[in-house]
Tab-separated table of C-alpha atoms and ligand atoms in Angstrom:
chain	number	residue	atom	x	y	z
A	1	MET	CA	35.944	72.039	-87.508
A	2	ALA	CA	38.327	71.302	-84.668
A	3	VAL	CA	37.803	72.754	-81.148
A	4	GLN	CA	41.082	73.145	-79.336
A	5	VAL	CA	42.073	73.985	-75.752
A	6	ARG	CA	43.893	77.322	-76.328
A	7	GLY	CA	44.946	78.214	-72.905
A	8	MET	CA	44.589	77.132	-69.255
A	9	GLY	CA	44.834	78.983	-65.878
A	10	HIS	CA	44.360	78.245	-62.220
A	11	ALA	CA	43.955	80.054	-58.842
A	12	LEU	CA	44.599	78.547	-55.430
A	13	PRO	CA	44.140	80.222	-51.967
A	14	ASP	CA	47.374	80.801	-50.059
A	15	LYS	CA	46.297	79.179	-46.824
A	16	VAL	CA	47.456	75.565	-46.362
A	17	LEU	CA	45.587	73.202	-44.082
A	18	ASN	CA	47.575	70.053	-43.570
A	19	ASN	CA	46.766	66.721	-41.967
A	20	PHE	CA	48.457	67.668	-38.728
A	21	ASP	CA	46.205	70.729	-38.492
A	22	LEU	CA	43.178	68.409	-38.914
A	23	GLU	CA	44.467	66.281	-36.101
A	24	GLN	CA	43.830	69.201	-33.809
A	25	MET	CA	40.226	69.567	-35.169
A	26	VAL	CA	38.913	66.002	-35.362
A	27	GLU	CA	39.891	62.489	-34.272
A	28	THR	CA	42.024	61.589	-37.176
A	29	ASN	CA	45.714	61.269	-37.943
A	30	ASP	CA	48.025	61.918	-40.873
A	31	GLU	CA	48.832	58.270	-41.415
A	32	TRP	CA	45.086	57.351	-41.854
A	33	ILE	CA	44.459	60.207	-44.195
A	34	VAL	CA	47.474	59.619	-46.417
A	35	GLU	CA	46.913	55.826	-46.537
A	36	ARG	CA	43.147	55.977	-47.156
A	37	THR	CA	42.979	59.035	-49.475
A	38	GLY	CA	46.512	60.023	-50.568
A	39	ILE	CA	45.871	63.661	-49.295
A	40	LYS	CA	48.579	65.436	-47.292
A	41	GLU	CA	47.318	69.031	-47.435
A	42	ARG	CA	44.685	71.228	-49.051
A	43	ARG	CA	44.092	74.939	-49.661
A	44	ILE	CA	41.446	76.891	-47.796
A	45	ALA	CA	39.988	80.233	-49.038
A	46	ASP	CA	40.072	83.112	-46.466
A	47	SER	CA	36.805	84.658	-45.425
A	48	ASN	CA	37.073	87.466	-47.978
A	49	THR	CA	37.517	85.102	-50.995
A	50	ALA	CA	34.407	83.861	-52.742
A	51	THR	CA	34.331	81.424	-55.683
A	52	SER	CA	34.104	84.241	-58.220
A	53	ASP	CA	37.404	85.707	-56.936
A	54	LEU	CA	39.222	82.496	-57.706
A	55	CYS	CA	37.326	82.088	-61.019
A	56	PHE	CA	38.411	85.534	-62.063
A	57	GLU	CA	42.095	84.934	-61.357
A	58	ALA	CA	42.046	81.545	-63.118
A	59	ALA	CA	40.112	82.992	-66.053
A	60	ARG	CA	42.558	85.915	-66.555
A	61	MET	CA	45.501	83.425	-66.613
A	62	ALA	CA	43.735	81.269	-69.192
A	63	LEU	CA	42.879	84.154	-71.400
A	64	GLU	CA	46.413	85.500	-71.289
A	65	ARG	CA	47.913	82.173	-72.125
A	66	ALA	CA	45.424	81.688	-74.965
A	67	GLY	CA	46.117	85.140	-76.335
A	68	VAL	CA	42.400	85.824	-76.388
A	69	GLU	CA	40.794	89.112	-75.164
A	70	ALA	CA	37.777	88.888	-72.838
A	71	GLU	CA	35.718	90.879	-75.334
A	72	GLU	CA	36.274	88.048	-77.883
A	73	LEU	CA	34.463	85.392	-75.644
A	74	ASP	CA	31.076	84.200	-76.864
A	75	LEU	CA	30.351	82.040	-73.790
A	76	ILE	CA	31.290	81.731	-70.175
A	77	ILE	CA	30.394	78.639	-68.124
A	78	VAL	CA	31.218	78.358	-64.496
A	79	ALA	CA	30.965	74.759	-63.178
A	80	THR	CA	30.494	74.901	-59.390
A	81	VAL	CA	28.394	73.664	-56.453
A	82	THR	CA	29.574	76.630	-54.372
A	83	PRO	CA	28.506	79.688	-56.342
A	84	ASP	CA	28.874	83.082	-54.635
A	85	MET	CA	25.032	83.159	-54.364
A	86	MET	CA	22.139	81.044	-55.528
A	87	PHE	CA	21.666	83.844	-58.125
A	88	PRO	CA	22.895	85.667	-60.102
A	89	SER	CA	25.239	83.022	-61.551
A	90	THR	CA	28.983	83.268	-60.764
A	91	ALA	CA	29.447	83.215	-64.539
A	92	CYS	CA	27.613	86.561	-64.783
A	93	ILE	CA	29.745	87.999	-61.908
A	94	ILE	CA	32.982	87.191	-63.686
A	95	GLN	CA	31.626	88.196	-67.174
A	96	GLN	CA	31.318	91.646	-65.724
A	97	ARG	CA	34.691	91.663	-63.976
A	98	LEU	CA	36.524	90.324	-67.026
A	99	GLY	CA	34.719	92.803	-69.391
A	100	ALA	CA	33.455	89.893	-71.566
A	101	SER	CA	30.580	92.075	-72.765
A	102	LYS	CA	29.464	89.846	-75.652
A	103	ALA	CA	29.516	86.510	-73.832
A	104	ALA	CA	26.507	84.577	-72.805
A	105	ALA	CA	27.075	83.357	-69.201
A	106	PHE	CA	25.673	80.646	-66.977
A	107	ASP	CA	26.611	78.290	-64.167
A	108	LEU	CA	26.478	74.496	-64.360
A	109	SER	CA	25.925	72.037	-61.519
A	110	ALA	CA	27.478	68.597	-62.150
A	111	GLY	CA	29.737	68.231	-58.993
A	112	CYS	CA	33.240	67.159	-59.654
A	113	THR	CA	32.326	66.342	-63.273
A	114	GLY	CA	31.402	70.041	-63.786
A	115	PHE	CA	34.472	70.984	-65.836
A	116	ILE	CA	34.104	68.046	-68.161
A	117	TYR	CA	30.345	68.876	-68.672
A	118	GLY	CA	31.310	72.519	-69.240
A	119	VAL	CA	33.891	71.763	-71.966
A	120	THR	CA	31.572	69.336	-73.701
A	121	VAL	CA	28.572	71.800	-73.741
A	122	ALA	CA	30.882	74.710	-74.855
A	123	GLU	CA	32.397	72.544	-77.673
A	124	ARG	CA	28.905	71.923	-78.985
A	125	PHE	CA	28.096	75.728	-78.667
A	126	LEU	CA	31.143	76.475	-80.794
A	127	SER	CA	29.779	74.544	-83.758
A	128	ALA	CA	27.648	77.701	-84.429
A	129	PRO	CA	29.430	79.555	-87.182
A	130	ASP	CA	29.381	82.911	-85.393
A	131	CYS	CA	30.974	81.637	-82.118
A	132	ARG	CA	34.778	81.484	-81.758
A	133	TYR	CA	35.769	81.325	-78.098
A	134	ALA	CA	34.366	79.888	-74.828
A	135	LEU	CA	35.751	80.097	-71.314
A	136	ILE	CA	35.031	77.267	-68.900
A	137	VAL	CA	35.880	77.621	-65.254
A	138	GLY	CA	35.751	74.674	-62.786
A	139	ALA	CA	35.700	76.232	-59.261
A	140	ASP	CA	34.712	75.350	-55.791
A	141	VAL	CA	35.145	76.712	-52.273
A	142	LEU	CA	34.007	73.495	-50.600
A	143	SER	CA	35.380	74.637	-47.323
A	144	ARG	CA	32.215	76.790	-46.983
A	145	ILE	CA	29.945	73.811	-47.044
A	146	THR	CA	32.163	71.425	-45.133
A	147	ASP	CA	31.550	70.475	-41.444
A	148	PHE	CA	35.038	70.685	-39.844
A	149	THR	CA	33.800	68.528	-36.933
A	150	ASP	CA	32.945	65.675	-39.363
A	151	ARG	CA	36.093	63.525	-39.961
A	152	ASN	CA	34.380	61.580	-42.746
A	153	THR	CA	34.252	64.606	-45.007
A	154	CYS	CA	36.549	67.441	-43.716
A	155	ILE	CA	39.750	65.615	-44.549
A	156	LEU	CA	38.723	65.265	-48.195
A	157	PHE	CA	37.995	68.754	-49.653
A	158	GLY	CA	40.006	71.751	-50.721
A	159	ASP	CA	39.354	75.109	-52.492
A	160	GLY	CA	40.524	76.154	-55.960
A	161	ALA	CA	39.679	77.129	-59.550
A	162	GLY	CA	40.911	76.092	-62.956
A	163	ALA	CA	39.927	77.593	-66.329
A	164	ALA	CA	40.240	76.767	-70.001
A	165	VAL	CA	39.690	78.921	-73.062
A	166	ILE	CA	38.658	76.759	-75.976
A	167	GLY	CA	38.333	77.892	-79.623
A	168	LYS	CA	38.244	76.881	-83.156
A	169	GLY	CA	41.453	75.763	-84.893
A	170	SER	CA	42.508	73.680	-87.858
A	171	THR	CA	44.371	70.705	-86.367
A	172	PRO	CA	42.516	68.273	-84.183
A	173	GLY	CA	41.829	69.293	-80.625
A	174	ILE	CA	38.915	67.645	-78.762
A	175	LEU	CA	38.590	64.155	-80.350
A	176	SER	CA	35.774	62.702	-78.221
A	177	SER	CA	33.679	63.497	-75.261
A	178	TYR	CA	31.245	61.477	-73.121
A	179	LEU	CA	28.790	62.509	-70.447
A	180	GLY	CA	26.506	60.496	-68.246
A	181	ALA	CA	24.428	60.659	-65.035
A	182	ASP	CA	22.763	58.267	-62.642
A	183	GLY	CA	20.351	60.218	-60.520
A	184	SER	CA	19.624	57.084	-58.448
A	185	GLY	CA	22.781	58.102	-56.597
A	186	ALA	CA	21.586	61.623	-55.844
A	187	ASP	CA	21.520	60.960	-52.093
A	188	LEU	CA	25.080	59.677	-51.931
A	189	LEU	CA	26.504	63.239	-51.956
A	190	TYR	CA	24.306	66.253	-51.326
A	191	LEU	CA	23.742	69.477	-49.476
A	192	PRO	CA	20.441	69.116	-47.702
A	193	ALA	CA	19.446	72.746	-46.886
A	194	GLY	CA	19.551	76.092	-48.734
A	195	GLY	CA	17.351	75.168	-51.697
A	196	SER	CA	13.556	75.061	-52.290
A	197	ARG	CA	13.103	71.720	-50.552
A	198	ILE	CA	14.593	72.763	-47.213
A	199	PRO	CA	15.052	76.559	-47.059
A	200	VAL	CA	17.562	77.867	-44.559
A	201	SER	CA	16.175	78.297	-41.034
A	202	HIS	CA	17.489	78.256	-37.508
A	203	GLU	CA	16.567	74.589	-37.407
A	204	THR	CA	18.581	73.728	-40.498
A	205	ILE	CA	21.599	75.387	-39.009
A	206	GLU	CA	21.159	73.610	-35.650
A	207	LYS	CA	20.920	70.282	-37.559
A	208	LYS	CA	23.925	71.221	-39.738
A	209	LEU	CA	21.960	70.659	-42.860
A	210	HIS	CA	23.972	73.396	-44.601
A	211	PHE	CA	26.925	71.086	-44.710
A	212	VAL	CA	27.797	68.289	-47.285
A	213	ARG	CA	26.435	64.831	-46.609
A	214	MET	CA	28.367	61.977	-48.130
A	215	HIS	CA	28.201	58.182	-48.356
A	216	GLY	CA	31.899	57.664	-49.179
A	217	ASN	CA	31.920	53.960	-49.564
A	218	GLU	CA	29.214	53.822	-52.196
A	219	ILE	CA	30.771	56.633	-54.230
A	220	PHE	CA	34.104	54.908	-53.982
A	221	ARG	CA	32.671	51.725	-55.503
A	222	PHE	CA	30.785	53.632	-58.194
A	223	ALA	CA	33.875	55.656	-59.149
A	224	SER	CA	36.295	52.660	-59.321
A	225	LYS	CA	33.886	51.150	-61.883
A	226	ILE	CA	32.951	54.099	-63.939
A	227	MET	CA	36.359	55.689	-64.455
A	228	VAL	CA	37.434	52.802	-66.672
A	229	GLU	CA	34.128	52.721	-68.537
A	230	ILE	CA	34.464	56.391	-69.346
A	231	CYS	CA	37.972	56.014	-70.726
A	232	GLU	CA	37.119	52.950	-72.741
A	233	LYS	CA	34.231	54.777	-74.310
A	234	LEU	CA	36.302	57.938	-75.107
A	235	LEU	CA	39.183	55.906	-76.766
A	236	SER	CA	36.966	53.559	-78.759
A	237	ARG	CA	34.968	56.586	-80.118
A	238	ALA	CA	38.256	58.027	-81.368
A	239	GLU	CA	39.574	54.537	-82.589
A	240	LEU	CA	42.506	54.740	-80.237
A	241	ASP	CA	43.629	52.720	-77.212
A	242	TYR	CA	45.327	53.083	-73.877
A	243	ASN	CA	48.808	52.876	-75.492
A	244	ASP	CA	48.081	56.077	-77.353
A	245	VAL	CA	47.438	58.116	-74.227
A	246	ASP	CA	50.312	60.561	-73.319
A	247	VAL	CA	48.707	62.165	-70.275
A	248	PHE	CA	45.944	60.779	-68.014
A	249	VAL	CA	44.113	63.370	-65.826
A	250	PRO	CA	41.718	61.655	-63.506
A	251	HIS	CA	39.390	63.506	-61.045
A	252	GLN	CA	41.246	63.689	-57.823
A	253	ALA	CA	38.855	62.284	-55.107
A	254	ASN	CA	40.996	59.486	-53.725
A	255	LEU	CA	44.406	58.224	-54.765
A	256	ARG	CA	43.130	54.632	-54.388
A	257	ILE	CA	40.464	55.276	-57.046
A	258	ILE	CA	43.119	56.769	-59.387
A	259	LYS	CA	45.556	53.904	-58.772
A	260	THR	CA	42.776	51.315	-59.542
A	261	ALA	CA	41.963	53.087	-62.779
A	262	MET	CA	45.681	53.269	-63.771
A	263	LYS	CA	46.145	49.581	-63.054
A	264	ARG	CA	43.119	48.378	-65.023
A	265	MET	CA	44.069	50.581	-67.991
A	266	ASN	CA	47.809	49.938	-67.744
A	267	ILE	CA	48.601	53.579	-67.620
A	268	PRO	CA	51.921	54.254	-65.793
A	269	PRO	CA	52.499	56.844	-63.095
A	270	GLU	CA	54.679	59.025	-65.320
A	271	LYS	CA	51.694	59.574	-67.669
A	272	THR	CA	49.260	60.473	-64.828
A	273	LEU	CA	48.776	63.895	-63.341
A	274	ILE	CA	48.162	63.719	-59.606
A	275	ASN	CA	47.586	66.764	-57.331
A	276	ILE	CA	45.397	65.263	-54.605
A	277	ASP	CA	48.323	65.015	-52.238
A	278	GLN	CA	48.808	68.880	-52.367
A	279	PHE	CA	45.228	70.103	-52.872
A	280	GLY	CA	42.711	67.309	-51.829
A	281	ASN	CA	39.462	67.005	-53.828
A	282	MET	CA	38.751	70.472	-55.331
A	283	SER	CA	35.650	69.187	-57.118
A	284	ALA	CA	35.239	70.868	-60.570
A	285	ALA	CA	38.582	72.468	-60.118
A	286	SER	CA	40.758	69.360	-59.791
A	287	ILE	CA	41.215	68.537	-63.492
A	288	PRO	CA	41.761	72.061	-64.852
A	289	VAL	CA	44.139	72.886	-62.013
A	290	ALA	CA	46.202	69.787	-62.768
A	291	LEU	CA	46.358	70.612	-66.513
A	292	SER	CA	47.144	74.256	-65.902
A	293	MET	CA	50.037	73.455	-63.536
A	294	ALA	CA	51.330	70.682	-65.879
A	295	TYR	CA	51.451	73.310	-68.694
A	296	GLU	CA	53.330	75.650	-66.369
A	297	GLU	CA	55.832	72.930	-65.568
A	298	GLY	CA	56.409	72.331	-69.281
A	299	LEU	CA	54.930	68.813	-69.046
A	300	LEU	CA	52.451	69.206	-71.982
A	301	LYS	CA	53.802	69.019	-75.505
A	302	ASP	CA	51.946	69.847	-78.765
A	303	GLY	CA	50.212	66.876	-80.198
A	304	GLN	CA	50.046	64.896	-76.976
A	305	LEU	CA	46.929	62.865	-76.392
A	306	ILE	CA	45.176	63.840	-73.070
A	307	LEU	CA	42.541	61.641	-71.442
A	308	ALA	CA	40.566	63.345	-68.672
A	309	ALA	CA	37.833	61.500	-66.726
A	310	ALA	CA	35.640	62.507	-63.724
A	311	PHE	CA	32.661	61.513	-61.521
A	312	GLY	CA	30.775	63.524	-58.919
A	313	ALA	CA	27.590	64.506	-57.244
A	314	GLY	CA	24.496	63.699	-59.085
A	315	LEU	CA	25.879	61.184	-59.685
A	316	THR	CA	27.444	62.524	-62.834
A	317	TYR	CA	30.330	61.277	-64.801
A	318	GLY	CA	32.191	61.946	-68.077
A	319	GLY	CA	35.415	62.558	-69.843
A	320	ILE	CA	37.152	64.254	-72.772
A	321	LEU	CA	39.886	63.111	-75.005
A	322	PHE	CA	41.933	65.773	-76.724
A	323	ARG	CA	45.282	66.661	-78.330
A	324	TRP	CA	47.213	69.476	-76.628
A	325	GLY	CA	48.328	72.387	-78.770
A	326	ARG	CA	46.645	74.993	-81.011
A	327	ASN	CA	47.019	76.703	-84.260
B	1	LIG	N1	40.384	59.470	-39.584
B	1	LIG	C1	40.410	58.300	-38.987
B	1	LIG	N2	39.462	57.346	-39.147
B	1	LIG	C2	38.437	57.589	-39.972
B	1	LIG	C3	38.323	58.781	-40.671
B	1	LIG	C4	39.315	59.831	-40.437
B	1	LIG	N3	39.302	60.945	-41.148
B	1	LIG	N4	37.167	58.791	-41.385
B	1	LIG	C5	36.633	57.528	-41.214
B	1	LIG	N5	37.350	56.922	-40.319
B	1	LIG	C6	37.124	55.521	-39.798
B	1	LIG	C7	35.716	55.110	-39.829
B	1	LIG	O1	34.978	55.622	-38.761
B	1	LIG	C8	35.720	53.577	-39.926
B	1	LIG	O2	35.892	53.175	-38.584
B	1	LIG	P1	35.115	51.931	-38.029
B	1	LIG	O3	35.638	50.780	-38.902
B	1	LIG	O4	35.481	51.797	-36.683
B	1	LIG	O5	33.670	52.203	-38.332
B	1	LIG	C9	37.067	53.352	-40.603
B	1	LIG	O6	37.844	54.601	-40.601
B	1	LIG	C10	36.871	52.981	-42.074
B	1	LIG	O7	35.963	53.931	-42.639
B	1	LIG	P2	35.485	53.830	-44.148
B	1	LIG	O8	34.474	54.876	-44.511
B	1	LIG	O9	35.250	52.471	-44.527
B	1	LIG	O10	36.905	54.179	-44.868
B	1	LIG	P3	37.265	54.133	-46.357
B	1	LIG	O11	38.515	53.427	-46.490
B	1	LIG	O12	36.095	53.704	-47.268
B	1	LIG	O13	37.637	55.610	-46.729
B	1	LIG	C11	36.715	57.599	-47.779
B	1	LIG	C12	36.568	56.691	-46.655
B	1	LIG	C13	38.085	58.193	-47.827
B	1	LIG	C14	35.655	58.637	-47.636
B	1	LIG	C15	36.472	56.800	-49.053
B	1	LIG	O14	35.274	56.047	-48.980
B	1	LIG	C16	36.336	57.766	-50.356
B	1	LIG	O15	37.316	58.381	-50.695
B	1	LIG	N6	35.207	57.691	-51.012
B	1	LIG	C17	35.072	58.529	-52.155
B	1	LIG	C18	34.474	59.885	-51.728
B	1	LIG	C19	34.426	60.826	-52.923
B	1	LIG	O16	34.887	60.493	-54.000
B	1	LIG	N7	33.738	61.885	-52.700
B	1	LIG	C20	33.611	62.924	-53.629
B	1	LIG	C21	32.839	62.637	-54.837
B	1	LIG	S1	33.074	63.845	-56.027
B	1	LIG	C22	32.211	65.300	-55.732
B	1	LIG	O17	31.246	65.606	-56.415
B	1	LIG	C23	32.693	66.388	-54.661
């Protein structure tokens, strides 16, 4: 059995926050942000837009492009660290809005690796004979948990959602996948308050514990190393090498991390999808948004080999290697 990516979609808020806007908010400048991260602007959801709203739009686009009805879905996974609420899951909220009445639905927390984790879990789920289609949405509204007085983090993040419908087909689709985690890095990127350890209180708000805390340098070092390891593992499992890769879709956390990975693997810029300049780090949404937009621009051709790799809060990491196209 082959599991193929049958359609992709994305949704982005209209509001653009560029580096010059940030210059008015914190002590930073466009030159520093572009040079150190590659980011020029990012999208920010308005106060009426929650994660499920972006998920719903991205999912509808993916279903339409896949030619699959919502009622045909067997599973919905939303990968997010910014769900609408702690519970119910954002996946259940969009299950109802889409009318995907027979789909099981749950959220998955793997930070920026969430979409990769979701596709991998869903692929295994589809090995059951009675399951045909799964919807995976990577979505985050990180602006809601970002401290816009902290220049170390507020320059990095953006909001968005990307979705994929995967299903069974006859020609090869997903060739290999790889997931990993290193919980010893849990304190490198985390949201202190709002869970059972530190419930929300006046004190947590005063201390700004409802905002992301990040040790950027350590994550940078981890990411630069792990990206290549993920890609090597994926390719060797499929008995392929870097020369076979047509499209490389790295997680978009920092352009310098992406360039280091490209250099070590000898993957040229024309084979690499980059959207960090326009959208910043959209966490679980970065990879599916890049793929959905590349499809829209006619950049993806049937049979092309696509290599996607990510790392994120947890720390988590992982990748998928697949051929584009369906039948
Ligand atoms: N503007 C101007 N100066 C700044 C800014 C800013 N926005 N931010 C930091 N600086 C200053 C620092 O204060 C420091 O000054 P000092 O030397 O006087 O102390 C100097 O710039 C260098 O700071 P560094 O932190 O060393 O800068 P670095 O080049 O490492 O870049 C960055 C920081 C961009 C955060 C980088 O480490 C990075 O991208 N890390 C990876 C982060 C990441 O991937 N996070 C997401 C993980 S995925 C997920 O799950 C969401």
